Short mmCIF file of C-alpha atoms in Angstrom, two decimals:
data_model
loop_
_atom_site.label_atom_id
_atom_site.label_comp_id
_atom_site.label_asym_id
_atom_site.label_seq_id
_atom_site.Cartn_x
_atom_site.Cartn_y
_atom_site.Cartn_z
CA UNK A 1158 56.72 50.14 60.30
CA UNK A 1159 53.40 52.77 60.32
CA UNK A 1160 53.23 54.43 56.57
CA UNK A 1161 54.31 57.55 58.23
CA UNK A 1162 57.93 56.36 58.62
CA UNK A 1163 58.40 54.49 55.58
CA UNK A 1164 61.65 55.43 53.51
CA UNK A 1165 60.16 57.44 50.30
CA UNK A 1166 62.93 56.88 47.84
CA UNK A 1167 64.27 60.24 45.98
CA UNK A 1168 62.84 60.91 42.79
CA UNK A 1169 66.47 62.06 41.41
CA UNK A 1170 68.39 58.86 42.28
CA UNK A 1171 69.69 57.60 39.44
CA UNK A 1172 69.14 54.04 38.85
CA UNK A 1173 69.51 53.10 35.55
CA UNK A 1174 73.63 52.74 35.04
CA UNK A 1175 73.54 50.58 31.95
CA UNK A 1176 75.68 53.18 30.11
CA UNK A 1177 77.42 54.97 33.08
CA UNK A 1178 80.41 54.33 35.06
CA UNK A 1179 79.17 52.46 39.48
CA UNK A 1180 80.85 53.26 42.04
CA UNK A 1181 82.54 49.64 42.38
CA UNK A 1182 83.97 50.37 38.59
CA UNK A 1183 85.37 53.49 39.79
CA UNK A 1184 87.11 51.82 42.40
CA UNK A 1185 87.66 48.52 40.71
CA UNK A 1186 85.74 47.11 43.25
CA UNK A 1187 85.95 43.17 41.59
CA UNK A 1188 90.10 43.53 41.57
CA UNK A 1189 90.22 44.51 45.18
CA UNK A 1190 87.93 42.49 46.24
CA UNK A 1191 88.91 39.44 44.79
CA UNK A 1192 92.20 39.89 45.96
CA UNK A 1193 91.77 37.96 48.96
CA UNK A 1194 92.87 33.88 48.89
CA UNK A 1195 93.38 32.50 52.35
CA UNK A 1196 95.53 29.85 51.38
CA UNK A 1197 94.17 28.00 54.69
CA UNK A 1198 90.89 27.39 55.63
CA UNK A 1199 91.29 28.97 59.04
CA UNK A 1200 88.87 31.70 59.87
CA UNK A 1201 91.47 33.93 60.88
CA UNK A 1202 93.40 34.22 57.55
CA UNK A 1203 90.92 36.60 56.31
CA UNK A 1204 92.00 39.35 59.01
CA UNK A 1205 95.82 38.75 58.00
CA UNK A 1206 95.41 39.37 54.50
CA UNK A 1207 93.11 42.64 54.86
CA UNK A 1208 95.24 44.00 58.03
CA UNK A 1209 98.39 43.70 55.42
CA UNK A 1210 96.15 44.63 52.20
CA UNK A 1211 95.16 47.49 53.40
CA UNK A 1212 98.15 49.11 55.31
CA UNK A 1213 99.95 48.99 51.70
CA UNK A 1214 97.36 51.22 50.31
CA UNK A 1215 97.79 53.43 53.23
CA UNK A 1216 101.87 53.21 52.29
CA UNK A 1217 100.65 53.56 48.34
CA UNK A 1218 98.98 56.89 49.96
CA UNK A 1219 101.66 58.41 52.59
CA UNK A 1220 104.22 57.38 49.33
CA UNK A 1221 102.14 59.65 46.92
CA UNK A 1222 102.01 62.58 49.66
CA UNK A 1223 105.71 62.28 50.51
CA UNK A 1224 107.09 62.60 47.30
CA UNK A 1225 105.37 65.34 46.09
CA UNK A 1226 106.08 67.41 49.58
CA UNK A 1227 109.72 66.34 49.06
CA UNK A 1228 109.54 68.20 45.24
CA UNK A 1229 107.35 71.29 46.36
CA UNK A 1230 110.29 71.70 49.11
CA UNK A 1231 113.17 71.69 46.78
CA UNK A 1232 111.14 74.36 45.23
CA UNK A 1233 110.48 76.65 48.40
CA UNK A 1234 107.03 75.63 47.54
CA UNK A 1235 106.05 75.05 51.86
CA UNK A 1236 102.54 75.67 52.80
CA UNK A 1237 100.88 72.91 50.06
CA UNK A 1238 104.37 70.86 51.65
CA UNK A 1239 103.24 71.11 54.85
CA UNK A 1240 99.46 69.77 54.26
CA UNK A 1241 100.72 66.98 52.53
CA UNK A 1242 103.27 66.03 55.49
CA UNK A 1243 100.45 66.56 58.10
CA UNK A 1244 98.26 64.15 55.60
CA UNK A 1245 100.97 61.24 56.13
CA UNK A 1246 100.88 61.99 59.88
CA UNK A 1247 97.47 61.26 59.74
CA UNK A 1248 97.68 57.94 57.63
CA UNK A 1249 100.26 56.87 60.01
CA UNK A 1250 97.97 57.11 62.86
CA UNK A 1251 95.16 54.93 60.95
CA UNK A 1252 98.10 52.27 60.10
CA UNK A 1253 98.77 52.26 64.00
CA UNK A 1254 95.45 51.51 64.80
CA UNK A 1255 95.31 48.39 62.42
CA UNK A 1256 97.61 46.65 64.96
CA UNK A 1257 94.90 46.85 67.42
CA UNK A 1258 92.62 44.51 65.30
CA UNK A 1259 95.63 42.04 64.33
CA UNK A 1260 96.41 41.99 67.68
CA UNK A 1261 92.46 40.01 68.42
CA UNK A 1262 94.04 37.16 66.45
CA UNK A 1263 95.65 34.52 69.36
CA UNK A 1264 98.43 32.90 69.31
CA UNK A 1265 96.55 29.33 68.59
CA UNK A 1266 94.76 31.07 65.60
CA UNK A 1267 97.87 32.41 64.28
CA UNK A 1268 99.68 28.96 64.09
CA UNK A 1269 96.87 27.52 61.91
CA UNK A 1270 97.91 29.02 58.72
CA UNK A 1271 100.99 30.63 59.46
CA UNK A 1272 103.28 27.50 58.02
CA UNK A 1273 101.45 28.44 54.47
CA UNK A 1274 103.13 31.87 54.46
CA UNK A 1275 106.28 29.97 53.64
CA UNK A 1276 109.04 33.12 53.90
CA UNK A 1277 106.91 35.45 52.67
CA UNK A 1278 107.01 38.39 55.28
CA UNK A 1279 105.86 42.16 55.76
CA UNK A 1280 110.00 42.56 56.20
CA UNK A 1281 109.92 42.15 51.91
CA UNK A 1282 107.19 45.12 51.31
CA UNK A 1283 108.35 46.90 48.85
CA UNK A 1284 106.62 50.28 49.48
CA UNK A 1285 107.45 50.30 53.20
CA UNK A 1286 111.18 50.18 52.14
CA UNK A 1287 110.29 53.15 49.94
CA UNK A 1288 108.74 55.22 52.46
CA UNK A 1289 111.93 54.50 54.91
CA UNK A 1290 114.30 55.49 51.71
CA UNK A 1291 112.08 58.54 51.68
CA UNK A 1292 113.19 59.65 55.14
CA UNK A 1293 116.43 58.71 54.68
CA UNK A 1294 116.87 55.19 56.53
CA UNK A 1295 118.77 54.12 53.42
CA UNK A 1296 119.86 50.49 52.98
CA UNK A 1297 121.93 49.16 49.58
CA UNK A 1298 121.49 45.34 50.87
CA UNK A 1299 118.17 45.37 51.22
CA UNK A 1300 117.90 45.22 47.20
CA UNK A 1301 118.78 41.78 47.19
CA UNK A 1302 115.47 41.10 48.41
CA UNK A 1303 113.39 42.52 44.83
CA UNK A 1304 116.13 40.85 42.28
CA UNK A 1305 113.66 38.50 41.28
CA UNK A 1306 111.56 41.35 39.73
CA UNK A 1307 113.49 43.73 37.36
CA UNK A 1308 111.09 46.53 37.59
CA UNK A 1309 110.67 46.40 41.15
CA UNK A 1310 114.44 46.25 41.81
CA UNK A 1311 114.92 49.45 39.60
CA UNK A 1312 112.08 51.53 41.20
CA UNK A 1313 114.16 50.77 44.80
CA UNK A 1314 117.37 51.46 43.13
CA UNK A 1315 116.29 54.65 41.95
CA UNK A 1316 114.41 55.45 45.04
CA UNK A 1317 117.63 54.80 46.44
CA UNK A 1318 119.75 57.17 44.82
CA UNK A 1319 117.05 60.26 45.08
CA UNK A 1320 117.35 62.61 48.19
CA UNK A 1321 115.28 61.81 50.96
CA UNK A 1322 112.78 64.25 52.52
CA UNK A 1323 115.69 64.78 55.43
CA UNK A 1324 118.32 65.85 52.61
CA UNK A 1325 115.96 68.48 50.80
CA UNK A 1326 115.07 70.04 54.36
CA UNK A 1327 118.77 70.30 54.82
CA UNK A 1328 119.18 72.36 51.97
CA UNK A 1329 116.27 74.27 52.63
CA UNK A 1330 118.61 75.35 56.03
CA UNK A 1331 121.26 76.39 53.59
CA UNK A 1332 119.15 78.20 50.86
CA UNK A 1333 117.88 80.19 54.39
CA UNK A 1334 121.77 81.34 54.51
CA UNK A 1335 122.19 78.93 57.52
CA UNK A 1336 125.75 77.65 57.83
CA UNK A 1337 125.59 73.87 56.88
CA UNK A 1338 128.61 71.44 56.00
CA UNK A 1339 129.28 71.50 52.22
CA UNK A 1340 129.48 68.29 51.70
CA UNK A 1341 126.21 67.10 52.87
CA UNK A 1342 124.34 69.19 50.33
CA UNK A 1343 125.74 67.24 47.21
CA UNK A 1344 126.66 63.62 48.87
CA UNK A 1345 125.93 60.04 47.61
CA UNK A 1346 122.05 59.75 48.60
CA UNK A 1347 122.01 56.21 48.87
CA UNK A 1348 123.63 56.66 51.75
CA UNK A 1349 122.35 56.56 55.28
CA UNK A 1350 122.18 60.25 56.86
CA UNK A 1351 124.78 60.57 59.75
CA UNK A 1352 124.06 63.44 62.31
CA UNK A 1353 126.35 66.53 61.33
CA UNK A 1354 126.78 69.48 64.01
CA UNK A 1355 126.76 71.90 61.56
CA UNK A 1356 122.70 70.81 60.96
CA UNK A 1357 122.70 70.69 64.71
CA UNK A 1358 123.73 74.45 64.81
CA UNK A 1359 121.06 75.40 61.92
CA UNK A 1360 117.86 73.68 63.54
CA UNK A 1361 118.99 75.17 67.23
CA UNK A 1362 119.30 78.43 65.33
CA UNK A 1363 115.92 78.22 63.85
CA UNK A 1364 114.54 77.23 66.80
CA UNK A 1365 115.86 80.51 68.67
CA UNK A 1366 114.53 82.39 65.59
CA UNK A 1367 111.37 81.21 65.01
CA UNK A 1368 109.45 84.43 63.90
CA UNK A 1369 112.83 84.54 61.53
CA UNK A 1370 112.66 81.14 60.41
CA UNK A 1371 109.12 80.39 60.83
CA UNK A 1372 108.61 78.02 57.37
CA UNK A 1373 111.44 76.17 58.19
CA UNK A 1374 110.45 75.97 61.58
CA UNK A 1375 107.18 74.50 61.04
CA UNK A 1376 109.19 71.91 58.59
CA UNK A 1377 111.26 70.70 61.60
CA UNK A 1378 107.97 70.01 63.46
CA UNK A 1379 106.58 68.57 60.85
CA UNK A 1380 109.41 66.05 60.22
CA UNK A 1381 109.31 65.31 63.82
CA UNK A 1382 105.56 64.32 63.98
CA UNK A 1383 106.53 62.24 61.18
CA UNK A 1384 109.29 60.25 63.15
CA UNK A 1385 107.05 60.13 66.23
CA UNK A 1386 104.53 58.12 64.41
CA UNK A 1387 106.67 55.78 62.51
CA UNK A 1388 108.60 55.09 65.99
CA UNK A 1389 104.67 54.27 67.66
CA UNK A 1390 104.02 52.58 64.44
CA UNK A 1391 107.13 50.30 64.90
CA UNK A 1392 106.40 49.82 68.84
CA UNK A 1393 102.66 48.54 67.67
CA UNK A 1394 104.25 45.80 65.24
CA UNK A 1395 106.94 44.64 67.83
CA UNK A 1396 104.79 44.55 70.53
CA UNK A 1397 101.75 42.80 68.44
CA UNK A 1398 104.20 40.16 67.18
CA UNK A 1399 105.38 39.63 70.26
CA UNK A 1400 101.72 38.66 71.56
CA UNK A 1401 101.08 36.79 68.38
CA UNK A 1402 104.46 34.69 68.54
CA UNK A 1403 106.32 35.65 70.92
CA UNK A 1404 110.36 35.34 70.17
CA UNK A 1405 110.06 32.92 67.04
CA UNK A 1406 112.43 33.81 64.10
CA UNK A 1407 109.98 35.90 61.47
CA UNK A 1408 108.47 33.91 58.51
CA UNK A 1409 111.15 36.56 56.34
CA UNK A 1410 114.32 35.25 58.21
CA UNK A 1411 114.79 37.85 60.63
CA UNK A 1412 115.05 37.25 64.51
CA UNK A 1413 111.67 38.53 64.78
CA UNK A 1414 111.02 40.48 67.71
CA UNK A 1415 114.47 41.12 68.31
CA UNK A 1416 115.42 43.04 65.24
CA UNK A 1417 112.04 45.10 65.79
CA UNK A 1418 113.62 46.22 68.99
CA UNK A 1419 116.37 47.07 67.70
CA UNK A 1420 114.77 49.40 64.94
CA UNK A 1421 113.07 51.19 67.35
CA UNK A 1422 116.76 52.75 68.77
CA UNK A 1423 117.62 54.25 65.66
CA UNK A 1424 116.44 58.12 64.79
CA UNK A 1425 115.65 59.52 61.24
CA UNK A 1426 115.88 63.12 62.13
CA UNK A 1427 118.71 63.23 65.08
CA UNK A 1428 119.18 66.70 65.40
CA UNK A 1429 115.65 67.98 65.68
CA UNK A 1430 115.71 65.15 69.05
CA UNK A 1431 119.21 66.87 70.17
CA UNK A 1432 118.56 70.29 70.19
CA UNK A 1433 115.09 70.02 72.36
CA UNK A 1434 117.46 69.50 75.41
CA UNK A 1435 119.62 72.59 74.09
CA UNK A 1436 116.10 74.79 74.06
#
């Protein structure tokens, strides 16, 4: 390299961080990390563990987003709402594309560490079953699953129990003096949503009003860029574990590729689907 296009370092870079806080400290760089043991010596391990590693942070993320738009919206609070919703679209999308490097790992590579999972299985994660209790895909079984931590098991129990993102939009449409059943703006949470008509009426309505309506209208959208990611999010996994092992029973227990097809009939937000052949 000629003298003329040698790097000249900057006189103001600091260097000397004996008594100041890195960058890796910040981030706690030596937990996360460290926080990879293959329990295998199989080369392919390594991409298993970060794949999985880091789609929960991007859950710990779209978690911290979706609560707080769920509380700003029980407040009428919707424009900071609506950032943070388009923020967990976005995260979704990055998940997705994770698939497509899990999906490099063969079937051959896969079965050389696999037996060491034992029945551990993405089907237990904890914040994914928070995220779906945060749309509303509520499940009182699935507790089982976290008795053998206390504090876990109460986080998902209350979790549970809290309105989902799909309840506090539904009484947004009421608050907006839209005619919505009584009884779904006070019911037991925990429960799964069932479609109402009455919510049918009041997104149609807001549809045909939009200038009217126009926060609540950009909510609907919102939720339904939401769904459409999680639904392409859920294809990805089915159709990655399908590659990987085909129509083996999952390491968790379940039937594998068959209950992931199944998932991927079910809709979180029904009536904002319904009314787009009413429009």
């Amino acid at each position: 390299m000629s003298e003329k296009n040698k790097l000249v370092p900057e006189k103001g870079i600091h260097t000397d961080f004996l008594q100041k806080m890195t960058y890796g400290e910040y981030l706690s760089l030596d937990k996360i990390l460290s926080a990879q043991n293959p329990l295998s010596g199989h080369h392919e391990e390594m991409v298993f563990l970060i794949i999985h590693q880091t789609s929960e942070l991007w859950i710990k993320l779209m978690l911290h987003e979706l609560n707080a738009a769920t509380k700003l919206i029980t407040q009428d609070i919707y424009q900071p709402a609506f950032k943070m919703l388009s923020r967990v679209s976005k995260i979704q999308s990055q998940i997705i594309q994770s698939w497509d490097i899990l999906a490099t790992m063969t079937p051959a590579e896969y079965m050389e560490f696999r037996d060491k999972l034992g029945n551990a299985s993405g089907f237990q994660s904890y914040q994914y079953r928070l995220v779906e209790f945060a749309f509303g895909n509520k499940s009182k079984h699935i507790l089982e699953i976290y008795k053998k931590d206390k504090e876990l098991y109460d986080c998902l129990y209350e979790a549970l129990y809290q309105p989902s993102l799909y309840d506090v939009s539904i009484q947004a449409l009421a608050k907006a003096g839209l005619e919505i059943n009584p009884k779904l703006l006070d019911r037991d949470w925990s429960e799964k949503y069932e479609e109402d008509p009455t919510v049918e009426a009041a997104w149609l309505e807001v549809y045909r009003n939009v200038d009217k309506y126009w926060n609540l209208y950009q909510l609907a959208e919102k939720l339904v860029d939401l769904e459409d990611w999680l639904q392409q999010w859920r294809f990805r996994h089915m159709k990655t574990v399908e590659r990987i092992i085909g129509h083996k029973m999952g390491t968790g227990g379940s039937s594998g590729v068959t209950y992931l097809k199944k998932v991927l009939d079910g809709y979180l937000f029904p009536e904002l689907w319904k009314i787009r052949t009413q429009l």
